[in-house]
Amino acid sequence: MSNILLIVLWRRAEDLPLDIREKAAYVGTAYSADVVNHVIKALYETYTHVDTVIVYGPDLSGAGDYVVQALRGECNDAVRVPCQYIKELGVQVVDLRWRDDNTLREVVATLYKPRNTPARERREVALEPPDKRLQYQGPHVIYDPDPATLRAKAVDYILTYGVETRDVIYSVLILQRGDGGGYAAGPCDLLEDWPCGLGRADVFMATPAYVKKRELQKAAALVDVGIYGRDVYDPHGNFVLADSLYHYSPRGVLLRQIELTEVNVRREAQKLLPDHAFYLGREYAAYRILKERYVQDRWKGEF
């Protein structure tokens, strides 16, 4: 059995020359760092004869760093298996990222040594569910006309993207509950100080909004995923797709008439609430496909 497993990053595995692929026990494509967990699982459960892993191809996202490090025994952020499996894996890792096919062919020819005995004991490997937060330090706008729902959305955002310190998780948030001109600014403990400055303004710049770590369980209980099923009218107004892209205010005043192009639709969508942005993108896709048959909001009846 082949002793080589080949991981191909941002390139299709089937595009590799056949004489290279046929010497590998398995050739798999990896666009994300999470693939390393499935590779480790496969090395223990299926490809126990593999003693060499080659990581090859353009590393466009940087995921290859995590893959190479983990296979070399580093229990990094991408790992979702017990660290003991990483440390005891014992494979030779060859980093050929950004190299050409001829180099890969030479390395495979040199390291290809089929073996009849396992390189490691077969073991079942369970993948642990991910539980990480992607920290984001830039300001973010959250809108909802209902104060309680606005608070829950703010808490949910902090639990997902908040920056962690010793005592709190925080983020800089612009909380909007209406389209009036009044605003306030200051820090906001979302559990103890709510509604913070929103008691006297339509917009509150929470610098920062935060949740104390000792109250995380209480904070999480405020978030009901059902709040995201509510229809929230976008304060940015609405759009009509016809011979042009027409932008109306919430009360029906025509604000702008824009050429109906993909660039313009992308630009306008990125200013909207997420649900509204997806709606605009979906309608434009239907407009492009159906052409003269397209009627906004009614085209789905044709399918």
C-alpha positions as a LaTeX table, in Angstrom:
\begin{tabular}{lrrr}
\hline
Residue & $x$ (\AA) & $y$ (\AA) & $z$ (\AA) \\
\hline
Met1 & 0.00 & 0.00 & 0.00 \\
Ser2 & 1.18 & 3.52 & $-0.75$ \\
Asn3 & 2.81 & 5.33 & 2.15 \\
Ile4 & 1.95 & 8.81 & 0.82 \\
Leu5 & $-1.11$ & 10.99 & 1.40 \\
Leu6 & $-1.29$ & 14.14 & $-0.73$ \\
Ile7 & $-3.15$ & 17.26 & 0.41 \\
Val8 & $-3.78$ & 19.75 & $-2.39$ \\
Leu9 & $-4.66$ & 23.30 & $-1.36$ \\
Trp10 & $-6.23$ & 25.81 & $-3.77$ \\
Arg11 & $-6.10$ & 23.57 & $-6.80$ \\
Arg12 & $-8.35$ & 20.78 & $-8.03$ \\
Ala13 & $-6.91$ & 17.38 & $-7.18$ \\
Glu14 & $-8.10$ & 15.91 & $-10.49$ \\
Asp15 & $-5.95$ & 18.44 & $-12.38$ \\
Leu16 & $-2.75$ & 16.88 & $-11.06$ \\
Pro17 & $-0.88$ & 14.58 & $-13.49$ \\
Leu18 & $-2.08$ & 10.99 & $-13.24$ \\
Asp19 & 1.43 & 9.60 & $-12.64$ \\
Ile20 & 1.55 & 11.62 & $-9.40$ \\
Arg21 & $-1.95$ & 10.81 & $-8.20$ \\
Glu22 & $-1.62$ & 7.07 & $-8.73$ \\
Lys23 & 1.31 & 6.90 & $-6.30$ \\
Ala24 & $-0.72$ & 8.35 & $-3.40$ \\
Ala25 & $-2.97$ & 6.39 & $-1.07$ \\
Tyr26 & $-5.34$ & 9.35 & $-1.23$ \\
Val27 & $-5.37$ & 12.79 & $-2.84$ \\
Gly28 & $-7.63$ & 15.37 & $-1.23$ \\
Thr29 & $-8.36$ & 19.06 & $-1.74$ \\
Ala30 & $-8.16$ & 21.41 & 1.26 \\
Tyr31 & $-9.54$ & 24.95 & 1.08 \\
Ser32 & $-9.85$ & 25.36 & 4.85 \\
Ala33 & $-7.65$ & 24.64 & 7.84 \\
Asp34 & $-10.39$ & 22.46 & 9.33 \\
Val35 & $-9.52$ & 19.75 & 6.79 \\
Val36 & $-6.54$ & 18.82 & 8.98 \\
Asn37 & $-8.93$ & 17.22 & 11.50 \\
His38 & $-10.39$ & 14.93 & 8.87 \\
Val39 & $-6.90$ & 14.09 & 7.62 \\
Ile40 & $-5.81$ & 13.09 & 11.13 \\
Lys41 & $-8.97$ & 11.04 & 11.59 \\
Ala42 & $-8.34$ & 9.27 & 8.27 \\
Leu43 & $-4.68$ & 8.59 & 9.13 \\
Tyr44 & $-5.71$ & 6.80 & 12.33 \\
Glu45 & $-8.82$ & 5.03 & 11.08 \\
Thr46 & $-8.22$ & 4.29 & 7.37 \\
Tyr47 & $-4.73$ & 5.12 & 6.11 \\
Thr48 & $-2.67$ & 3.58 & 8.88 \\
His49 & 0.00 & 2.60 & 6.34 \\
Val50 & 0.70 & 6.24 & 5.44 \\
Asp51 & 3.88 & 7.61 & 6.99 \\
Thr52 & 4.32 & 10.67 & 4.73 \\
Val53 & 1.97 & 13.59 & 4.09 \\
Ile54 & 2.71 & 16.09 & 1.33 \\
Val55 & 1.01 & 19.51 & 1.42 \\
Tyr56 & 0.99 & 20.98 & $-2.08$ \\
Gly57 & $-0.50$ & 23.84 & $-4.08$ \\
Pro58 & $-1.13$ & 27.57 & $-3.71$ \\
Asp59 & $-1.99$ & 28.58 & $-0.14$ \\
Leu60 & $-4.32$ & 31.46 & $-0.97$ \\
Ser61 & $-5.99$ & 31.72 & 2.44 \\
Gly62 & $-3.09$ & 30.82 & 4.74 \\
Ala63 & $-4.88$ & 27.64 & 5.85 \\
Gly64 & $-1.86$ & 25.62 & 4.83 \\
Asp65 & 0.10 & 27.02 & 7.76 \\
Tyr66 & $-2.34$ & 25.45 & 10.20 \\
Val67 & $-2.35$ & 22.16 & 8.28 \\
Val68 & 1.44 & 21.84 & 8.20 \\
Gln69 & 1.87 & 22.89 & 11.84 \\
Ala70 & $-0.78$ & 20.45 & 13.11 \\
Leu71 & 0.60 & 17.51 & 11.14 \\
Arg72 & 4.01 & 18.30 & 12.61 \\
Gly73 & 2.61 & 18.01 & 16.13 \\
Glu74 & 1.44 & 21.52 & 17.02 \\
Cys75 & $-1.99$ & 21.61 & 18.66 \\
Asn76 & $-3.06$ & 24.90 & 17.07 \\
Asp77 & $-6.39$ & 26.74 & 16.70 \\
Ala78 & $-7.53$ & 24.57 & 13.80 \\
Val79 & $-7.32$ & 21.31 & 15.77 \\
Arg80 & $-10.59$ & 19.65 & 16.85 \\
Val81 & $-9.17$ & 16.31 & 17.96 \\
Pro82 & $-7.55$ & 15.59 & 21.34 \\
Cys83 & $-4.01$ & 16.97 & 21.28 \\
Gln84 & $-2.56$ & 13.55 & 22.12 \\
Tyr85 & $-3.50$ & 12.37 & 18.60 \\
Ile86 & $-1.55$ & 15.27 & 17.13 \\
Lys87 & 1.56 & 14.61 & 19.20 \\
Glu88 & 1.52 & 10.84 & 18.56 \\
Leu89 & 0.77 & 10.99 & 14.83 \\
Gly90 & 4.37 & 10.50 & 13.75 \\
Val91 & 4.19 & 11.28 & 10.04 \\
Gln92 & 6.81 & 12.93 & 7.88 \\
Val93 & 5.37 & 16.22 & 6.59 \\
Val94 & 6.71 & 17.70 & 3.35 \\
Asp95 & 5.72 & 21.32 & 2.70 \\
Leu96 & 5.55 & 21.92 & $-1.07$ \\
Arg97 & 3.21 & 24.90 & $-1.08$ \\
Trp98 & 3.64 & 27.18 & $-4.10$ \\
Arg99 & 5.91 & 24.64 & $-5.85$ \\
Asp100 & 5.44 & 23.22 & $-9.35$ \\
Asp101 & 4.31 & 19.79 & $-10.56$ \\
Asn102 & 7.82 & 18.70 & $-11.54$ \\
Thr103 & 9.07 & 19.32 & $-8.01$ \\
Leu104 & 6.10 & 17.40 & $-6.63$ \\
Arg105 & 6.79 & 14.53 & $-9.04$ \\
Glu106 & 10.43 & 14.31 & $-7.94$ \\
Val107 & 9.54 & 14.33 & $-4.24$ \\
Val108 & 6.84 & 11.70 & $-4.66$ \\
Ala109 & 9.22 & 9.45 & $-6.60$ \\
Thr110 & 11.83 & 9.77 & $-3.86$ \\
Leu111 & 9.49 & 9.19 & $-0.91$ \\
Tyr112 & 7.21 & 6.57 & $-2.47$ \\
Lys113 & 7.92 & 3.41 & $-0.47$ \\
Pro114 & 4.84 & 1.15 & $-0.28$ \\
Arg115 & 4.60 & $-0.73$ & 2.98 \\
Asn116 & 2.75 & $-3.80$ & 4.21 \\
Thr117 & 2.84 & $-2.98$ & 7.91 \\
Pro118 & 0.93 & $-0.16$ & 9.63 \\
Ala119 & 2.80 & 3.03 & 10.52 \\
Arg120 & 0.58 & 3.51 & 13.58 \\
Glu121 & $-1.99$ & 1.63 & 15.62 \\
Arg122 & $-5.54$ & 1.98 & 14.37 \\
Arg123 & $-7.63$ & 4.15 & 16.70 \\
Glu124 & $-11.07$ & 5.71 & 16.54 \\
Val125 & $-10.87$ & 9.51 & 16.52 \\
Ala126 & $-13.87$ & 11.63 & 17.47 \\
Leu127 & $-14.00$ & 15.21 & 16.20 \\
Glu128 & $-14.90$ & 17.74 & 18.88 \\
Pro129 & $-17.51$ & 20.39 & 17.95 \\
Pro130 & $-15.97$ & 23.84 & 17.37 \\
Asp131 & $-16.39$ & 26.44 & 20.09 \\
Lys132 & $-14.39$ & 29.50 & 19.12 \\
Arg133 & $-15.17$ & 33.19 & 18.76 \\
Leu134 & $-13.89$ & 35.28 & 15.86 \\
Gln135 & $-12.84$ & 38.55 & 17.48 \\
Tyr136 & $-13.50$ & 41.75 & 15.56 \\
Gln137 & $-12.46$ & 45.18 & 16.80 \\
Gly138 & $-14.15$ & 47.47 & 14.27 \\
Pro139 & $-17.46$ & 49.26 & 14.96 \\
His140 & $-20.67$ & 47.58 & 13.88 \\
Val141 & $-24.22$ & 48.92 & 13.38 \\
Ile142 & $-27.16$ & 46.96 & 14.82 \\
Tyr143 & $-30.72$ & 48.08 & 14.10 \\
Asp144 & $-34.08$ & 47.07 & 15.50 \\
Pro145 & $-37.07$ & 49.24 & 16.45 \\
Asp146 & $-37.85$ & 46.98 & 19.43 \\
Pro147 & $-35.47$ & 47.81 & 22.33 \\
Ala148 & $-35.54$ & 44.32 & 23.85 \\
Thr149 & $-34.73$ & 42.71 & 20.51 \\
Leu150 & $-32.04$ & 45.29 & 19.84 \\
Arg151 & $-30.43$ & 44.39 & 23.16 \\
Ala152 & $-30.57$ & 40.66 & 22.38 \\
Lys153 & $-28.98$ & 41.21 & 18.97 \\
Ala154 & $-26.22$ & 43.27 & 20.57 \\
Val155 & $-25.53$ & 40.54 & 23.14 \\
Asp156 & $-25.50$ & 37.89 & 20.39 \\
Tyr157 & $-23.02$ & 39.96 & 18.37 \\
Ile158 & $-20.69$ & 40.36 & 21.34 \\
Leu159 & $-20.81$ & 36.65 & 22.15 \\
Thr160 & $-19.87$ & 35.92 & 18.52 \\
Tyr161 & $-17.37$ & 38.66 & 17.69 \\
Gly162 & $-16.52$ & 40.40 & 20.96 \\
Val163 & $-12.95$ & 41.02 & 22.07 \\
Glu164 & $-12.06$ & 39.19 & 25.26 \\
Thr165 & $-10.30$ & 40.77 & 28.23 \\
Arg166 & $-9.76$ & 39.41 & 31.71 \\
Asp167 & $-13.17$ & 40.54 & 32.99 \\
Val168 & $-15.42$ & 41.34 & 30.02 \\
Ile169 & $-16.18$ & 40.64 & 26.38 \\
Tyr170 & $-16.74$ & 43.86 & 24.46 \\
Ser171 & $-17.24$ & 45.48 & 21.08 \\
Val172 & $-17.82$ & 48.98 & 19.73 \\
Leu173 & $-21.45$ & 49.03 & 18.60 \\
Ile174 & $-23.73$ & 51.64 & 17.07 \\
Leu175 & $-27.19$ & 50.70 & 18.33 \\
Gln176 & $-30.10$ & 52.20 & 16.39 \\
Arg177 & $-33.76$ & 51.90 & 17.31 \\
Gly178 & $-35.22$ & 54.65 & 15.12 \\
Asp179 & $-34.44$ & 57.13 & 12.35 \\
Gly180 & $-34.50$ & 60.27 & 14.49 \\
Gly181 & $-31.51$ & 62.58 & 14.77 \\
Gly182 & $-30.83$ & 62.26 & 18.48 \\
Tyr183 & $-27.78$ & 60.29 & 19.56 \\
Ala184 & $-25.77$ & 59.57 & 22.69 \\
Ala185 & $-22.43$ & 57.95 & 23.36 \\
Gly186 & $-20.66$ & 56.15 & 26.17 \\
Pro187 & $-19.92$ & 52.68 & 27.57 \\
Cys188 & $-22.79$ & 50.24 & 28.07 \\
Asp189 & $-23.08$ & 47.14 & 30.23 \\
Leu190 & $-25.79$ & 45.40 & 28.21 \\
Leu191 & $-27.07$ & 43.49 & 31.24 \\
Glu192 & $-26.88$ & 46.07 & 34.03 \\
Asp193 & $-27.14$ & 49.47 & 32.27 \\
Trp194 & $-29.70$ & 48.80 & 29.53 \\
Pro195 & $-31.16$ & 50.76 & 27.77 \\
Cys196 & $-28.04$ & 52.88 & 28.25 \\
Gly197 & $-28.30$ & 56.07 & 26.15 \\
Leu198 & $-31.23$ & 54.74 & 24.15 \\
Gly199 & $-33.56$ & 56.00 & 26.83 \\
Arg200 & $-33.13$ & 59.49 & 25.39 \\
Ala201 & $-31.90$ & 58.94 & 21.83 \\
Asp202 & $-32.56$ & 56.94 & 18.67 \\
Val203 & $-28.89$ & 56.08 & 18.18 \\
Phe204 & $-26.42$ & 55.12 & 20.87 \\
Met205 & $-22.71$ & 54.77 & 20.20 \\
Ala206 & $-21.65$ & 52.15 & 22.74 \\
Thr207 & $-17.94$ & 52.73 & 23.25 \\
Pro208 & $-17.84$ & 49.96 & 24.18 \\
Ala209 & $-20.83$ & 47.67 & 24.67 \\
Tyr210 & $-19.80$ & 44.83 & 26.95 \\
Val211 & $-20.87$ & 41.81 & 28.97 \\
Lys212 & $-19.08$ & 40.79 & 32.17 \\
Lys213 & $-17.63$ & 37.30 & 31.98 \\
Arg214 & $-19.28$ & 36.23 & 35.21 \\
Glu215 & $-22.65$ & 36.94 & 33.56 \\
Leu216 & $-22.12$ & 35.10 & 30.27 \\
Gln217 & $-24.70$ & 32.44 & 31.04 \\
Lys218 & $-27.29$ & 35.09 & 31.85 \\
Ala219 & $-26.38$ & 36.99 & 28.69 \\
Ala220 & $-26.70$ & 33.91 & 26.47 \\
Ala221 & $-30.19$ & 33.29 & 27.87 \\
Leu222 & $-31.32$ & 36.64 & 26.42 \\
Val223 & $-30.71$ & 35.45 & 22.87 \\
Asp224 & $-33.59$ & 33.62 & 21.22 \\
Val225 & $-32.86$ & 32.72 & 17.59 \\
Gly226 & $-36.51$ & 33.47 & 16.88 \\
Ile227 & $-35.73$ & 37.19 & 16.92 \\
Tyr228 & $-34.01$ & 36.79 & 13.56 \\
Gly229 & $-37.20$ & 35.49 & 12.00 \\
Arg230 & $-38.96$ & 38.82 & 12.54 \\
Asp231 & $-39.53$ & 41.12 & 9.59 \\
Val232 & $-37.65$ & 44.32 & 10.38 \\
Tyr233 & $-38.32$ & 47.12 & 7.93 \\
Asp234 & $-35.04$ & 48.51 & 6.68 \\
Pro235 & $-34.58$ & 52.21 & 7.60 \\
His236 & $-32.56$ & 52.58 & 4.40 \\
Gly237 & $-35.77$ & 52.34 & 2.38 \\
Asn238 & $-36.42$ & 49.92 & $-0.47$ \\
Phe239 & $-35.54$ & 49.23 & $-4.10$ \\
Val240 & $-37.48$ & 48.51 & $-7.26$ \\
Leu241 & $-35.79$ & 46.70 & $-10.14$ \\
Ala242 & $-37.15$ & 47.71 & $-13.53$ \\
Asp243 & $-35.45$ & 49.55 & $-16.41$ \\
Ser244 & $-33.26$ & 51.11 & $-13.69$ \\
Leu245 & $-32.64$ & 50.56 & $-9.99$ \\
Tyr246 & $-35.04$ & 52.84 & $-8.13$ \\
His247 & $-34.36$ & 53.72 & $-4.49$ \\
Tyr248 & $-37.35$ & 54.84 & $-2.40$ \\
Ser249 & $-37.50$ & 56.21 & 1.13 \\
Pro250 & $-39.51$ & 54.27 & 3.75 \\
Arg251 & $-42.45$ & 56.64 & 3.05 \\
Gly252 & $-42.32$ & 56.16 & $-0.70$ \\
Val253 & $-40.35$ & 59.19 & $-1.88$ \\
Leu254 & $-38.13$ & 58.39 & $-4.89$ \\
Leu255 & $-34.59$ & 59.21 & $-3.82$ \\
Arg256 & $-32.42$ & 57.96 & $-6.67$ \\
Gln257 & $-32.57$ & 56.35 & $-10.09$ \\
Ile258 & $-29.42$ & 54.29 & $-10.74$ \\
Glu259 & $-28.27$ & 52.22 & $-13.69$ \\
Leu260 & $-29.20$ & 48.59 & $-13.04$ \\
Thr261 & $-25.77$ & 46.92 & $-13.09$ \\
Glu262 & $-24.12$ & 44.28 & $-10.94$ \\
Val263 & $-21.63$ & 46.82 & $-9.58$ \\
Asn264 & $-24.42$ & 49.18 & $-8.49$ \\
Val265 & $-26.48$ & 46.38 & $-6.93$ \\
Arg266 & $-23.43$ & 45.16 & $-4.98$ \\
Arg267 & $-22.72$ & 48.68 & $-3.77$ \\
Glu268 & $-26.29$ & 49.31 & $-2.59$ \\
Ala269 & $-26.66$ & 45.86 & $-1.01$ \\
Gln270 & $-23.66$ & 46.42 & 1.22 \\
Lys271 & $-25.39$ & 49.43 & 2.79 \\
Leu272 & $-28.47$ & 47.47 & 3.82 \\
Leu273 & $-29.54$ & 45.22 & 6.66 \\
Pro274 & $-28.37$ & 41.65 & 5.90 \\
Asp275 & $-31.81$ & 40.20 & 5.08 \\
His276 & $-32.53$ & 43.10 & 2.74 \\
Ala277 & $-29.11$ & 42.76 & 1.09 \\
Phe278 & $-29.72$ & 39.07 & 0.37 \\
Tyr279 & $-33.16$ & 39.92 & $-0.99$ \\
Leu280 & $-31.72$ & 42.49 & $-3.39$ \\
Gly281 & $-29.06$ & 40.04 & $-4.56$ \\
Arg282 & $-31.64$ & 37.30 & $-5.13$ \\
Glu283 & $-33.93$ & 39.62 & $-7.11$ \\
Tyr284 & $-31.06$ & 40.83 & $-9.28$ \\
Ala285 & $-30.04$ & 37.24 & $-10.02$ \\
Ala286 & $-33.61$ & 36.48 & $-11.10$ \\
Tyr287 & $-33.63$ & 39.64 & $-13.23$ \\
Arg288 & $-30.45$ & 38.51 & $-15.00$ \\
Ile289 & $-31.75$ & 34.98 & $-15.62$ \\
Leu290 & $-35.38$ & 35.67 & $-16.54$ \\
Lys291 & $-34.78$ & 38.89 & $-18.51$ \\
Glu292 & $-38.09$ & 40.14 & $-19.96$ \\
Arg293 & $-40.07$ & 37.54 & $-17.93$ \\
Tyr294 & $-38.87$ & 39.01 & $-14.63$ \\
Val295 & $-41.45$ & 40.64 & $-12.34$ \\
Gln296 & $-40.16$ & 41.66 & $-8.93$ \\
Asp297 & $-41.45$ & 39.53 & $-6.03$ \\
Arg298 & $-43.68$ & 37.54 & $-8.39$ \\
Trp299 & $-41.17$ & 35.65 & $-10.53$ \\
Lys300 & $-41.05$ & 32.66 & $-8.16$ \\
Gly301 & $-44.52$ & 31.65 & $-9.29$ \\
Glu302 & $-43.02$ & 30.57 & $-12.61$ \\
Phe303 & $-41.09$ & 27.69 & $-11.01$ \\
\hline
\end{tabular}
